Coordinates of C-alpha atoms and ligand atoms in Angstrom, one line a residue:
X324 CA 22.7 90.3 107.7
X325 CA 21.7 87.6 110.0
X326 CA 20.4 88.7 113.5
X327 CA 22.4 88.4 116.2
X328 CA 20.0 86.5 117.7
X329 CA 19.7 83.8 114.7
X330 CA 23.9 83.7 115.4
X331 CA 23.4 82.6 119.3
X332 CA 21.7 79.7 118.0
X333 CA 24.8 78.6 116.8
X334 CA 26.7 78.7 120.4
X335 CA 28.0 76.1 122.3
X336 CA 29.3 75.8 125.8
X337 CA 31.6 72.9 127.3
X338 CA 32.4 72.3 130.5
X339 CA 36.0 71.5 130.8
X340 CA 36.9 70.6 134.8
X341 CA 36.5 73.4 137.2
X342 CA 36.6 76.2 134.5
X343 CA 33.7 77.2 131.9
X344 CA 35.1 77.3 128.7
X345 CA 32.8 79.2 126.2
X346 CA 33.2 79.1 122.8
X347 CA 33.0 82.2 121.0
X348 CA 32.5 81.9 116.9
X349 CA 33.1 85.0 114.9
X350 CA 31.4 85.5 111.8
X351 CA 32.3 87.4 108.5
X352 CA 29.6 89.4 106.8
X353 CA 30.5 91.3 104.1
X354 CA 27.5 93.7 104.6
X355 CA 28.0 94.2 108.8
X356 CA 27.7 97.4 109.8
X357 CA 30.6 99.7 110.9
X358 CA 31.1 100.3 114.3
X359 CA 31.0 104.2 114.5
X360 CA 33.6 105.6 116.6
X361 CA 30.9 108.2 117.9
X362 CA 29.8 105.1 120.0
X363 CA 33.2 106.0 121.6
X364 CA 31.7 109.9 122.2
X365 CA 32.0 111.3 125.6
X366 CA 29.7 114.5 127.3
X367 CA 30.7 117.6 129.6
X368 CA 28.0 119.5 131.4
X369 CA 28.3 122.8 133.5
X370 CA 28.1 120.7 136.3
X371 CA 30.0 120.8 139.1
X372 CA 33.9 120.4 138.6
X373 CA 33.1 118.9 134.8
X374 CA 34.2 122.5 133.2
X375 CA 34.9 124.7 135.8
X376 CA 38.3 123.1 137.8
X377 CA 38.4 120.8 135.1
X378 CA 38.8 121.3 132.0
X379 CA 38.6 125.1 132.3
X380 CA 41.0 126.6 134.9
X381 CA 41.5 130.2 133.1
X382 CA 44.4 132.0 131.2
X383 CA 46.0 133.0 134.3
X384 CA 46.5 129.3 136.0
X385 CA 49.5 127.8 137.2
X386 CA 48.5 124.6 135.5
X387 CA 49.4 124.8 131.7
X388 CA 47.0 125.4 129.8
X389 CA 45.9 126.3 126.1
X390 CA 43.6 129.2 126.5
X391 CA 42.1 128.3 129.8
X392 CA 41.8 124.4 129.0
X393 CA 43.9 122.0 131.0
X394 CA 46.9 120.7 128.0
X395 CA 47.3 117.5 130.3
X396 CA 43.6 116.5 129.7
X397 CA 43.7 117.4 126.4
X398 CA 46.7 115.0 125.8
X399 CA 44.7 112.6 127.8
X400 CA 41.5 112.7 125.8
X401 CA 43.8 112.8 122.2
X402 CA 45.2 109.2 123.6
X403 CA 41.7 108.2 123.4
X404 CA 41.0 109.5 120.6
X405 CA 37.9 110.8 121.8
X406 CA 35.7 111.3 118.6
X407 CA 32.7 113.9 120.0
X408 CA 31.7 116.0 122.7
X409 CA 28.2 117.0 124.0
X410 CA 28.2 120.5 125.8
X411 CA 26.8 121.8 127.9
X412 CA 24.3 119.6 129.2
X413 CA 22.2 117.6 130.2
X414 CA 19.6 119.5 132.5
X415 CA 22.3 122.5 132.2
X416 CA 21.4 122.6 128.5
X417 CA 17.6 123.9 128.6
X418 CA 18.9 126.7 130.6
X419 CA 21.4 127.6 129.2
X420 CA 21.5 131.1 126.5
X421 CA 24.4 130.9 124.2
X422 CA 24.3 134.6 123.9
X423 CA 25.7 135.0 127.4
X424 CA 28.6 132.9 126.8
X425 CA 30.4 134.9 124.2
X426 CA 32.0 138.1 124.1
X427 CA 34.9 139.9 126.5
X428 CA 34.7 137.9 129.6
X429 CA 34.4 140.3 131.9
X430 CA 31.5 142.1 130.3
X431 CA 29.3 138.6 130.4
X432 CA 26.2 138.3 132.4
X433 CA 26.2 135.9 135.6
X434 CA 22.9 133.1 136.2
X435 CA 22.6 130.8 138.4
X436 CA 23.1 126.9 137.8
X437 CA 19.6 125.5 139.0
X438 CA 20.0 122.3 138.3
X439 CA 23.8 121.9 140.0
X440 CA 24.4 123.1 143.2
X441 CA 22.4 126.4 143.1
X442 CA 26.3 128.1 142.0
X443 CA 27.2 131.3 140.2
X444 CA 27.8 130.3 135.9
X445 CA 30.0 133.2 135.3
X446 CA 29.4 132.2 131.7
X447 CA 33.2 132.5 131.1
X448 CA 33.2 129.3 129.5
X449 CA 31.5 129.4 126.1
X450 CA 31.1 128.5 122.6
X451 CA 34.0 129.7 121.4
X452 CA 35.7 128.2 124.3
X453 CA 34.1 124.9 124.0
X454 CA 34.4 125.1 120.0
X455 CA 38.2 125.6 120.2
X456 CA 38.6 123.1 123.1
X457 CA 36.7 120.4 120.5
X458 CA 39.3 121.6 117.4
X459 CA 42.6 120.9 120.3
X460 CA 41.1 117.8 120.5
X461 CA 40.2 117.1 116.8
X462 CA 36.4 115.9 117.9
X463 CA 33.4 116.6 116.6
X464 CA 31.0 119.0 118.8
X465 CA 27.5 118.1 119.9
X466 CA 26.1 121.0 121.0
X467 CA 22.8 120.7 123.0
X468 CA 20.5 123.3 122.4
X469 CA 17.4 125.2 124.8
X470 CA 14.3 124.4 124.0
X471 CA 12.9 123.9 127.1
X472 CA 13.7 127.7 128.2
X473 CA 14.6 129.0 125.0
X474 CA 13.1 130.0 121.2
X475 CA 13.6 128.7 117.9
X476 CA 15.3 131.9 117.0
X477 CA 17.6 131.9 119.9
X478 CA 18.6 127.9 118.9
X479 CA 18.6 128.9 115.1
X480 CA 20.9 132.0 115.7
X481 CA 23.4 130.0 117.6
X482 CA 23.6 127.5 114.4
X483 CA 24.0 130.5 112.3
X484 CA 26.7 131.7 114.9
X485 CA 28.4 128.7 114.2
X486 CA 28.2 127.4 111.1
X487 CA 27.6 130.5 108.8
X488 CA 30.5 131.4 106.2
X489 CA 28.4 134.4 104.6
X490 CA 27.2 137.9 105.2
X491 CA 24.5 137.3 108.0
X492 CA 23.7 138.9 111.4
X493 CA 25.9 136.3 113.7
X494 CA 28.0 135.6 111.2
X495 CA 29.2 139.0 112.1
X496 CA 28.8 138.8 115.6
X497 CA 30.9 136.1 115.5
X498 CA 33.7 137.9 113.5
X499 CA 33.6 140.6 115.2
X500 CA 34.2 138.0 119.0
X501 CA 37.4 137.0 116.6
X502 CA 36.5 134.3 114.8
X503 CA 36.4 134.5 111.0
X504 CA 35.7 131.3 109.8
X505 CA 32.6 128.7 111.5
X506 CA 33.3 125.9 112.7
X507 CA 30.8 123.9 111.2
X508 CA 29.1 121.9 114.1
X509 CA 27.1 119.1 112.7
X510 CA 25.4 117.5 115.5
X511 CA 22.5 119.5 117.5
X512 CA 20.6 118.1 120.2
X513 CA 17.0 119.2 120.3
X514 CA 17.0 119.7 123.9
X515 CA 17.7 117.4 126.5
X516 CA 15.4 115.3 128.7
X517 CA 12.5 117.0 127.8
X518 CA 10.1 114.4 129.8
X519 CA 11.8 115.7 133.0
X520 CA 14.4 118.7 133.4
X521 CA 13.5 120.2 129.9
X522 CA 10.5 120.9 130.4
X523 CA 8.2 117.9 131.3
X524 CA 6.5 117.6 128.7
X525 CA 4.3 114.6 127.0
X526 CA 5.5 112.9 124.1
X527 CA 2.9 114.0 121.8
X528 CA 3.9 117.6 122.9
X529 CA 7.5 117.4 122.2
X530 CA 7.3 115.8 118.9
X531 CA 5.0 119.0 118.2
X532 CA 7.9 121.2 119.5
X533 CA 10.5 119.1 117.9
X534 CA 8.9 119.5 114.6
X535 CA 8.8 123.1 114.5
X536 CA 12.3 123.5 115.9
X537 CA 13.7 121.3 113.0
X538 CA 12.0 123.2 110.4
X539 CA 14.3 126.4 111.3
X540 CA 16.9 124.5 111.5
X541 CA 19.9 124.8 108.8
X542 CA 23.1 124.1 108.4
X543 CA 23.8 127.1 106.6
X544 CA 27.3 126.5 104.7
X545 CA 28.1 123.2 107.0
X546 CA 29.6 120.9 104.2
X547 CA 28.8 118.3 107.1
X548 CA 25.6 119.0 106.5
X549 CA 23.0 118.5 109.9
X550 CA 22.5 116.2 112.2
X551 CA 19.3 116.6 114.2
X552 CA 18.9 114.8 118.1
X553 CA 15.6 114.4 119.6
X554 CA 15.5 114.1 122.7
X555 CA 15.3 110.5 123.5
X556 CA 13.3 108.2 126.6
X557 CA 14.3 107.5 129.9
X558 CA 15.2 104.2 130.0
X559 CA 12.5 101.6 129.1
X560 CA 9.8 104.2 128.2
X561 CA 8.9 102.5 125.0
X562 CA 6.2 104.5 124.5
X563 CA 7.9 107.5 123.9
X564 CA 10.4 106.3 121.1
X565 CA 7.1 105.4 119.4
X566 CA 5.5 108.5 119.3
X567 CA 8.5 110.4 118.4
X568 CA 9.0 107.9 115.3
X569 CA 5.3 107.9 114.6
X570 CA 5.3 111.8 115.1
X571 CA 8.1 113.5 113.5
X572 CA 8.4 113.2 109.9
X573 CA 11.5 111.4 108.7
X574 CA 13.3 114.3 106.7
X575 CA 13.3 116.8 110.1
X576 CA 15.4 113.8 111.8
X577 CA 18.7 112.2 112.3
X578 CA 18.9 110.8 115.4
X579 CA 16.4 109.8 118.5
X580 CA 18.8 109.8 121.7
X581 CA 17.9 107.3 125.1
X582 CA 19.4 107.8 128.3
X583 CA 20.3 104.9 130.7
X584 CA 22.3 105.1 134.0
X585 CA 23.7 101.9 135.7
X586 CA 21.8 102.6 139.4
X587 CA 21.1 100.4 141.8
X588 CA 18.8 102.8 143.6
X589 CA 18.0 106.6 143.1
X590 CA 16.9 106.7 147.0
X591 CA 20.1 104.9 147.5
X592 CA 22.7 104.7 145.3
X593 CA 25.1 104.0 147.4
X594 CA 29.4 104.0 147.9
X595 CA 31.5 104.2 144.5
X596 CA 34.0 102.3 146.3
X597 CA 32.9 101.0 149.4
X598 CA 30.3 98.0 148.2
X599 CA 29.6 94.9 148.8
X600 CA 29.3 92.1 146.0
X601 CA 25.6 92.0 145.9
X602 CA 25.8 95.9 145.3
X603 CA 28.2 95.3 142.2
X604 CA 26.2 92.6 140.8
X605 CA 22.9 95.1 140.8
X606 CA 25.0 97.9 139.3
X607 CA 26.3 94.8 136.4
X608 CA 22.7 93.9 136.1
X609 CA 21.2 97.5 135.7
X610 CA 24.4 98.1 132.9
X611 CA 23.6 95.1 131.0
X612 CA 19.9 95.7 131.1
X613 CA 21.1 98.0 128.0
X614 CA 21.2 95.2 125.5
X615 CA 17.4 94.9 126.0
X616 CA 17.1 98.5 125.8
X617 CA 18.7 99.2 122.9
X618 CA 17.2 95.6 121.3
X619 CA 13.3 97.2 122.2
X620 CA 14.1 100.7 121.5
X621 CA 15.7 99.4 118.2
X622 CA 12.4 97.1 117.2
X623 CA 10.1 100.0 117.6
X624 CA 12.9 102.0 115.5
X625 CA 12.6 99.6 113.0
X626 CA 8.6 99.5 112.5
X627 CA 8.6 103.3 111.5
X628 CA 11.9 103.1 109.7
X629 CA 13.1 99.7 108.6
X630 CA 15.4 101.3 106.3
X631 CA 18.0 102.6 109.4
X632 CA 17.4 106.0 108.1
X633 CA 17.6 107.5 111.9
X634 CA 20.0 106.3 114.2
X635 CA 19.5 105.6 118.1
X636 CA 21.9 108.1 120.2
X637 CA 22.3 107.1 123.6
X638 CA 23.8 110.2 124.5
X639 CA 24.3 109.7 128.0
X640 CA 25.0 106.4 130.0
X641 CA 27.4 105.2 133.0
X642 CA 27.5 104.4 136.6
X643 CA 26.0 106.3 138.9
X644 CA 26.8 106.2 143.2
X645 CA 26.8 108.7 145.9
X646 CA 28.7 111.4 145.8
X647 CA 32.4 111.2 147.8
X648 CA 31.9 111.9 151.1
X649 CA 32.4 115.4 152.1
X650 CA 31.7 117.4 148.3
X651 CA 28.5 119.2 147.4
X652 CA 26.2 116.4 147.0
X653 CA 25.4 118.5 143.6
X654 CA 28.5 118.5 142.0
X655 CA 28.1 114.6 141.3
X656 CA 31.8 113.6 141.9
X657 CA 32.4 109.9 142.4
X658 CA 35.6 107.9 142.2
X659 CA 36.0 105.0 139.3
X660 CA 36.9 101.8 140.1
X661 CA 37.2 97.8 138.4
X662 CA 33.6 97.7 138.9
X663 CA 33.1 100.8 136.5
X664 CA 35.3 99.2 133.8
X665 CA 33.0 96.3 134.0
X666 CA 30.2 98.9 133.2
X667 CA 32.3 100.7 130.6
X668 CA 33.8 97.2 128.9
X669 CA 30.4 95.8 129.0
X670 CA 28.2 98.6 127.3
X671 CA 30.9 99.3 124.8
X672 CA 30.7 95.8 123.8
X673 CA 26.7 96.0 123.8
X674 CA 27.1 99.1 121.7
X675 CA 29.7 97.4 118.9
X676 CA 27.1 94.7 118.7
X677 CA 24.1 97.1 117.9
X678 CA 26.3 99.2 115.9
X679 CA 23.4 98.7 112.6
X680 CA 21.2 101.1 114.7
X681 CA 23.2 102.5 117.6
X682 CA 25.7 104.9 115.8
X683 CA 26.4 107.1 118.8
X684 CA 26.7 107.7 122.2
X685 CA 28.2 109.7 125.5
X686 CA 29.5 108.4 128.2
X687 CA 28.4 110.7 131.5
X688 CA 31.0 112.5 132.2
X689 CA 34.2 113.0 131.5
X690 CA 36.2 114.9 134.3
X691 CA 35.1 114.6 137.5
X692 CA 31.3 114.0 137.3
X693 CA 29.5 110.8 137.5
X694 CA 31.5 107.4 135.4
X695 CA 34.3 110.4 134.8
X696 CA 37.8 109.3 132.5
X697 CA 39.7 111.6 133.7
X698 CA 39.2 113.1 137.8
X699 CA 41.5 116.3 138.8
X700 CA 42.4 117.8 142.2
X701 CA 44.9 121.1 142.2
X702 CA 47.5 120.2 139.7
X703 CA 47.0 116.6 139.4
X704 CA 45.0 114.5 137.0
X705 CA 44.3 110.7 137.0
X706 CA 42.7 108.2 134.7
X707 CA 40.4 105.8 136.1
X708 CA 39.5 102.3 135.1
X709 CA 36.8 103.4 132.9
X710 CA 39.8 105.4 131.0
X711 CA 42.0 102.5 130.4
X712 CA 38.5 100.6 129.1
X713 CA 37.9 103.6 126.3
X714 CA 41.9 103.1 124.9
X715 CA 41.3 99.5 124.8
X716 CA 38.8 100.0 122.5
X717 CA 40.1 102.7 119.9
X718 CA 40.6 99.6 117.9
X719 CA 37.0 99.0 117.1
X720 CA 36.5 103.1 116.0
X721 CA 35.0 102.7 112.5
X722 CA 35.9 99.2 112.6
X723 CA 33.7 97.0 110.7
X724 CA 31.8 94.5 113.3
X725 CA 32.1 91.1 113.1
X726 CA 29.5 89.4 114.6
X727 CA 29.8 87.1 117.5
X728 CA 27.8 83.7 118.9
X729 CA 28.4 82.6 122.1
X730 CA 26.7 81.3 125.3
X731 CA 28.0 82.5 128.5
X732 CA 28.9 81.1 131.6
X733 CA 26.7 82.3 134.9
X734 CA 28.2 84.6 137.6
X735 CA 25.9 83.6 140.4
X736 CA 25.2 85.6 143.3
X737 CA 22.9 84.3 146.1
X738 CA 20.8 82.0 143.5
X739 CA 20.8 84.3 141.3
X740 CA 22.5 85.0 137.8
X741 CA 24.3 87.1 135.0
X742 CA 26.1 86.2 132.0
X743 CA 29.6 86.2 133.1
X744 CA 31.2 86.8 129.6
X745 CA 30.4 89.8 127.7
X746 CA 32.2 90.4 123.7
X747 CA 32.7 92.2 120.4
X748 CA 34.7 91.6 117.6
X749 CA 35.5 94.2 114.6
X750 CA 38.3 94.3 111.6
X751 CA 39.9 97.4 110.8
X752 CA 40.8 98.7 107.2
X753 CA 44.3 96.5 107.8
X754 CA 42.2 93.4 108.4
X755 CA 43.6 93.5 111.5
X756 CA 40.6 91.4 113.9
X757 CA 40.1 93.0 117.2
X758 CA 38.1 90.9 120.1
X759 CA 36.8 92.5 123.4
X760 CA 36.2 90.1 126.4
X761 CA 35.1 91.1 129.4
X762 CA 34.9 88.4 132.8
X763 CA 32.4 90.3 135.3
X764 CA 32.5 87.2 137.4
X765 CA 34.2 88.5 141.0
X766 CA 35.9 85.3 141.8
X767 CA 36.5 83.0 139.0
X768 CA 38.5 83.0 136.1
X769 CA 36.8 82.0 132.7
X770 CA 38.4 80.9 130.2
X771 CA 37.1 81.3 126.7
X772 CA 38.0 80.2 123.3
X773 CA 37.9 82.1 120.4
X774 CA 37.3 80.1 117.0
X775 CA 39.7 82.6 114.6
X776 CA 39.3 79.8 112.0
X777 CA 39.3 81.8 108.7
X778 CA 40.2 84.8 109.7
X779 CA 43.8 84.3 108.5
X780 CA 45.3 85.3 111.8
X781 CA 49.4 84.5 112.1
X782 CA 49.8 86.5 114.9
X783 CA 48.1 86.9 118.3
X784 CA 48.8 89.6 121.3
X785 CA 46.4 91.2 123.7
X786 CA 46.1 94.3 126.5
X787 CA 44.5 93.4 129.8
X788 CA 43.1 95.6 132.5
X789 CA 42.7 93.8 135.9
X790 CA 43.1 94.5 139.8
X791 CA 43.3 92.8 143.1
X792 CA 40.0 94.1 144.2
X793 CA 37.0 94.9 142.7
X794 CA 36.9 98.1 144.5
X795 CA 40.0 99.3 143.3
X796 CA 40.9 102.4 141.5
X797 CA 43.5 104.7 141.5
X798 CA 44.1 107.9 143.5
X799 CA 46.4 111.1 143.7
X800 CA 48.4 109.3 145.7
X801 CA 48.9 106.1 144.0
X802 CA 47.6 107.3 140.4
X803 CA 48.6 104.2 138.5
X804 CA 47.2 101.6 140.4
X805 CA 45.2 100.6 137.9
X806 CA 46.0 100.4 134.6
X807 CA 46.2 98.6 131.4
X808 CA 49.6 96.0 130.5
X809 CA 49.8 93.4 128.2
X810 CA 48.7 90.8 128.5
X811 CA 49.9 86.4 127.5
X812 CA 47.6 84.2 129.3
X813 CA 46.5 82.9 126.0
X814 CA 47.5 80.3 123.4
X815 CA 46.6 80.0 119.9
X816 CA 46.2 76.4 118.6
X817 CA 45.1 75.0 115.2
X818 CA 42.7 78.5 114.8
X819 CA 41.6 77.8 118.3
X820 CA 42.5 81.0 120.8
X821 CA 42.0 79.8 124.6
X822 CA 42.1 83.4 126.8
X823 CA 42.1 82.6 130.4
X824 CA 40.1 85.7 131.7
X825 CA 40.9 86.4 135.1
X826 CA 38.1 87.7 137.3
X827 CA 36.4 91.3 136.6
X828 CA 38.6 92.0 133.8
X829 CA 38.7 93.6 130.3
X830 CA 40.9 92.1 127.7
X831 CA 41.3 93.3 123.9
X832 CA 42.8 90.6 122.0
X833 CA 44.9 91.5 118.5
X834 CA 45.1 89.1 115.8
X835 CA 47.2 89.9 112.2
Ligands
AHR1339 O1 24.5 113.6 133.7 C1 23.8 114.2 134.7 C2 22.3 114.5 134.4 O2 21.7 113.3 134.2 C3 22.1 115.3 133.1 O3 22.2 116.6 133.3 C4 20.7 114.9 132.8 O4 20.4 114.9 131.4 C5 20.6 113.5 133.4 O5 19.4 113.3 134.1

């Protein structure tokens, strides 16, 4: 398959009056990759109101409920088809002993969350909890493992915990906690973060530790067989992909995860919704620094393994501000507005096109943490911006891509400048094509045509999601604010689709 790059030479960009009109051509490649719908996964960490008042509210809640977990989320994360969940961290995770988490309730150990907010774990949220919670939805679990804090018999127990169908020692355990048959978890993280919050450690040392913890692992009578996570760099560390691809020897891996938040600055981070346009054009230029993440890590990727044996996991990603104003500055709970579908509509595109290597990731967090889908107070629920973003895209979930050329238009901020138009395009098994635009430009509209030449398209319609201001999102007062409609401001020509995008907004176009 041609590189992406080799495709943008093929863009072209006309100027037609006042608007830039981009011309986006979509290629057909019979051996493009498919865009995994893991890319669509999402992660929920003992942190904060994530679990505890969220999801989890207990058997005895007012708020219905399927064995403690909230049924309107559930309903809400089935519309998204949400295809995995990582649990239970993040930092959480290389504290965490799985052993404490299962059992009668009332009989389980307390420890204190040292990561999040110094609070009491009661530990009444476990793997059998989380397990169920991941069969409601019909995901797949990604359970995040200790090594930081923990041993390889403590990780390799809690696989055979889970996955084991024969006689064995947790096998019974778990029986005799009331579950006869595993669940069969195929993805493991190998700890989490383990150059910071997992245990500091060097690359060289991890890959070490990595090497023995894979060894031990097995996925005892998991017909999915095993998928194994390192843990991945921060950001642009290049250097530590490299020694974990040099390091760890190709059969002991599956995936090598990278973590990227969309901050402007960790000193100050600054007001989900209170900002000023400079602030949202950092935020866009931090979130879009991800296609030259994934593009280095990928290169480095490919020089131990050019065969795409071992797939990049960018297992946690999303905006991240300063906390609302009044709520423990630990719990990381921040509102969601246009400016975070930007973030979401953006990367997910980013993703779609690096789908040949990037074949998972997990949006940071779901409910009420950090770039969160779904926020909760009492009885109430809302979906944010970011929300309506992931149900956009369910039409690209194990889609295959078709890749795009195209040269974008500038959103300029004092003298300086983004690309304004970010896209994807995928066809489903129906041959149904699927394009996702997104305008981050905050005042002008762009319009954009898209060359469907060849595609056999008879039929066009599209979804939008757009807002007055960039800073809106909705509340429990006014919970549907924001949301995605259809959407006509398009017309299909000769093959030639003009889409008038209006200004920060996300539009999925459907052509038949
Ligand atoms: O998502 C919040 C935290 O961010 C996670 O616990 C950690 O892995 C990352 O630093």
């Amino acid at each position: 398959m041609k590189t992406l790059k080799a495709l943008l030479a093929f863009g072209i960009l006309s100027i037609t009056g006042i608007k830039a009109q981009s011309e986006i051509k979509i290629q057909v490649e019979e051996d493009a990759p498919i865009i995994s719908k893991h890319i669509y996964g999402h992660f929920s960490e003992h942190l904060g109101r994530c679990i505890y008042d969220g999801f989890y509210v207990g058997e005895n809640s007012d708020i219905p409920n399927k064995d403690g977990v909230r049924t309107d989320i559930i309903e809400a994360l089935k519309a998204i088809e949400i295809p995995n969940l990582r649990w239970p961290g993040g930092c959480f995770a290389d504290t965490y002993h799985w052993k404490d988490g299962i059992g009668p309730k009332k009989e389980r150990p307390t420890i204190v969350n040292q990561w999040w907010g110094g609070v009491t774990e009661d530990n009444s949220f476990g793997t059998h909890d989380f397990l169920n919670l991941c069969e409601a939805l019909g995901a797949e679990p990604y359970l995040a493992a200790n090594v930081g804090s923990g041993t390889v018999k403590e990780f390799t127990d809690w696989i055979q915990y889970v996955n084991h169908d024969g006689e064995s020692p947790m096998a019974k355990l778990r029986r005799e906690n009331g579950r006869e048959k595993p669940w069969g978890v195929k993805y493991w993280g190998v700890g989490n973060e383990m150059w910071g919050c997992g245990g500091n450690m060097t690359p060289e040392h991890y890959a070490n530790l990595y090497r023995q913890y894979a060894t031990f692992m097995s996925s005892w009578s998991n017909d999915k067989g095993i998928y194994r996570i390192a843990s991945g760099a921060n950001v642009d560390d290049y250097h530590w992909t490299e020694v974990l691809m040099r390091d760890i020897p190709k059969h002991l891996i599956e995936g090598v995860a990278l973590h990227s938040y969309s901050v402007i600055d960790w000193n100050n981070k600054s007001s989900a919704t209170d900002f000023s346009e400079e602030e949202y054009f950092l935020t866009m230029k931090e979130a879009l620094k991800m296609d030259e993440l994934v593009t280095k890590h990928t290169a480095i990727m490919d020089k131990y393994d050019p065969d795409r044996k071992i797939d990049l996991v960018v297992d946690e990603w999303g905006g991240w501000y300063d906390v609302e104003e009044g709520t423990n500055p630990g719990f990381l709970y921040q509102q969601n507005t246009m400016r975070d579908a930007m973030i979401a509509g953006a990367t997910l595109n980013i993703f779609n096109n690096h789908s040949e290597r990037v074949k998972m990731a997990n949006l940071a967090q779901t409910v009420n943490v950090l770039q969160a889908v779904i926020l909760t107070n009492e009885k109430k629920m809302l979906l944010t911006p970011t929300y309506y973003v992931m149900k956009m895209y369910t039409v690209h979930h194990d889609a295959q891509l078709l890749p795009i050329s195209f040269e974008s238009p500038k959103y300029k901020v004092d003298g300086k400048s983004l690309p304004a138009i970010s896209a994807s395009a995928s066809k489903d098994s129906n041959n149904t094509v699927h394009v996702s635009l997104v305008n981050i430009d905050a005042h002008k509209t762009n319009t954009v045509t898209v060359n469907m030449n060849g595609l056999n398209i008879k039929n066009v319609s599209a979804t939008i999601l757009s807002s007055e201001k960039l800073q809106d999102h909705n509340t429990f007062e006014e919970p549907n604010k924001v949301q995605s409609k259809e959407f006509k401001d398009f017309k299909l020509k000769k093959g030639m689709l003009s889409v008038d995008l209006p200004p920060f907004s996300v539009v999925v176009i459907e052509g038949k």
